[in-house]
Amino acid sequence: MRAWSTAERSREAGRRSSSKHDDGALLKRSSSKKLAPATPIIPFRESKLTRILAESLTGGSFCIMLACIIANDALLGQTEGTLGYASDARRIKQVVRRNKRLERAEKVQREVRLARPCRPCPR
């Protein structure tokens, strides 16, 4: 395992911070009741996590998000940020929709059943 230089650590911390900021901004936009006219589109492509969660956050499926915190004075700022993030995620309201692919598959299966009479399978 190679030791990271200070510059590499700094760049990695910046990427993580930017990603957390993008995720938080997405949750804030998703949890607000009405999107501002200047931001009608929710930016799912801004980070890997939001791309992974895009279907869950738009109502295609159920999503459970866990917020892990530690009761330690030294980590108070991170705990506060995590609770804010969880609060924004909690305000997202989902309306689960039926998957259109499943509807089409069921329609095709129904048409196949109606097109041919049912016969017992030969043994």
C-alpha atoms as one frame of an Amber mdcrd trajectory, in Angstrom:
protein
   0.000   0.000   0.000   1.393   3.372  -1.019   1.324   6.337   1.347  -0.552
   9.375   0.065   1.148  12.719  -0.163  -0.408  15.777   1.451  -1.485  17.078
  -1.976  -3.224  13.787  -2.847  -5.053  13.783   0.483  -6.119  17.367  -0.060
  -7.492  16.585  -3.545  -9.361  13.522  -2.246 -10.879  15.529   0.619 -11.968
  18.183  -1.877 -13.653  15.565  -4.097 -15.483  14.079  -1.108 -16.577  17.490
   0.112 -17.806  18.455  -3.353 -19.723  15.184  -3.695 -21.346  15.619  -0.268
 -22.281  19.181  -1.200 -23.845  18.014  -4.496 -25.781  15.260  -2.709 -27.040
  17.722  -0.104 -28.123  20.194  -2.787 -29.997  17.429  -4.599 -31.797  16.382
  -1.417 -32.758  19.981  -0.670 -34.223  20.385  -4.179 -36.010  17.028  -3.996
 -37.463  17.680  -0.550 -38.797  21.168  -1.236 -42.496  21.181  -2.033 -42.109
  23.346  -5.095 -38.945  23.717  -7.147 -37.766  27.242  -7.789 -38.366  28.364
 -11.402 -34.626  28.857 -11.912 -33.925  25.172 -11.072 -36.675  23.062 -12.670
 -34.393  20.047 -13.186 -32.942  18.005 -10.336 -29.205  17.465 -11.099 -28.740
  13.696 -10.702 -25.513  13.630 -12.747 -23.512  15.798 -10.351 -22.263  12.872
  -8.233 -22.070   9.081  -8.312 -24.340   8.651  -5.294 -27.144  10.740  -6.768
 -26.913   8.795 -10.047 -27.260   5.554  -8.099 -30.209   6.893  -6.083 -31.946
   8.660  -8.998 -34.605   5.987  -9.515 -35.330   5.740  -5.798 -35.573   9.507
  -5.381 -37.968   9.930  -8.319 -40.560   7.377  -7.220 -39.497   4.303  -9.182
 -38.864   2.292  -6.019 -38.653   2.456  -2.258 -35.498   3.754  -0.619 -34.305
   3.583   2.983 -31.566   5.946   4.095 -29.733   5.453   7.378 -27.974   8.322
   9.120 -25.161   7.165  11.414 -24.040   9.618  14.073 -21.705   9.547  17.070
 -22.397  11.368  20.338 -18.936  12.920  20.582 -18.207  16.616  21.120 -15.268
  16.476  18.703 -17.608  15.391  15.874 -20.450  17.799  16.640 -20.179  19.588
  13.280 -20.330  16.349  11.293 -23.217  15.073  13.413 -25.142  18.290  12.814
 -24.517  18.041   9.062 -25.614  14.394   8.988 -28.837  15.202  10.858 -29.572
  18.048   8.437 -28.956  15.716   5.496 -31.286  13.099   7.028 -33.927  15.746
   7.703 -33.882  16.825   4.053 -34.091  13.184   2.919 -37.048  12.594   5.225
 -39.068  15.372   3.595 -38.956  13.708   0.172 -42.429  12.414  -0.602 -42.725
   9.511  -2.997 -45.574   8.433  -5.195 -44.732   4.898  -6.250 -45.624   4.180
  -9.858 -46.014   0.884 -11.609 -43.149   0.038 -13.933 -44.240   0.500 -17.572
 -42.112  -2.423 -18.747 -44.075  -4.743 -16.468 -47.356  -3.390 -17.803 -46.257
  -4.092 -21.395 -45.069  -7.594 -20.490 -48.390  -8.384 -18.812 -50.267  -7.066
 -21.850 -48.265  -9.306 -24.196 -48.809 -12.329 -21.932 -52.556 -11.641 -21.858
 -52.666 -11.385 -25.671 -50.787 -14.679 -26.010 -53.226 -16.402 -23.632 -56.222
 -15.082 -25.578 -54.716 -15.945 -28.972 -54.329 -19.664 -28.312 -56.610 -22.030
 -26.443 -55.270 -23.626 -23.296 -54.476 -27.310 -23.695 -52.958 -29.650 -21.184
 -49.280 -30.305 -21.743 -48.507 -33.746 -23.248 -46.560 -36.073 -21.009
